Amino acid sequence: MQVITYYADWQNPLYNLLSLLFYVVLISVPPFMYVYLRQALPQEQLEHRDLEQLRHFLPSIVLLVINIFGFLVIVFGNPNSVFHQHTEQIVFFVNFTIITFFCNYLGRFAK
């Protein structure tokens, strides 16, 4: 975590936005696979509830909101404010935590 925050360079906004959205895409892959496989099964075996499938995307949506809000505060905010520093730490902590849980969760299936 300290390596990520130490080497963070917020001088290139496009690169930083794409790197933050990478985490959202990475977390969105399993729900997309789930929804795709549910649609690929024969329809008589399934109860079709599209809104119920959205709950699988909640972590991705929450992470997207945090990353977009954090990006806007970090890039366009006052770099000397305490709010700016805390927002940067929160964004990195949330992304680090999500990726850690994601990798641990997939690691259980690899055994």
PDB file of C-alpha atoms in Angstrom, residues 33-50 52-53 56:
ATOM      1  CA  MET A  33     -19.565 -13.911 -16.541  1.00  0.00           C
ATOM      2  CA  TYR A  34     -22.363 -14.933 -14.163  1.00  0.00           C
ATOM      3  CA  VAL A  35     -24.998 -12.997 -16.099  1.00  0.00           C
ATOM      4  CA  TYR A  36     -23.689 -14.320 -19.414  1.00  0.00           C
ATOM      5  CA  LEU A  37     -23.773 -17.931 -18.223  1.00  0.00           C
ATOM      6  CA  ARG A  38     -27.262 -17.470 -16.801  1.00  0.00           C
ATOM      7  CA  GLN A  39     -28.433 -16.224 -20.181  1.00  0.00           C
ATOM      8  CA  ALA A  40     -26.697 -19.088 -21.994  1.00  0.00           C
ATOM      9  CA  LEU A  41     -28.621 -21.767 -20.064  1.00  0.00           C
ATOM     10  CA  PRO A  42     -31.944 -23.008 -21.419  1.00  0.00           C
ATOM     11  CA  GLN A  43     -34.653 -20.523 -20.459  1.00  0.00           C
ATOM     12  CA  GLU A  44     -37.108 -23.090 -19.040  1.00  0.00           C
ATOM     13  CA  GLN A  45     -34.680 -23.839 -16.198  1.00  0.00           C
ATOM     14  CA  LEU A  46     -34.404 -20.221 -15.089  1.00  0.00           C
ATOM     15  CA  GLU A  47     -36.633 -17.714 -13.417  1.00  0.00           C
ATOM     16  CA  HIS A  48     -35.927 -14.524 -15.296  1.00  0.00           C
ATOM     17  CA  ARG A  49     -35.307 -11.688 -12.843  1.00  0.00           C
ATOM     18  CA  ASP A  50     -33.113  -9.062 -14.438  1.00  0.00           C
ATOM     19  CA  GLU A  52     -32.170  -9.358  -9.138  1.00  0.00           C
ATOM     20  CA  GLN A  53     -28.992  -9.852 -11.158  1.00  0.00           C
ATOM     21  CA  HIS A  56     -24.008  -8.807  -8.262  1.00  0.00           C
TER      22      HIS A  56
END
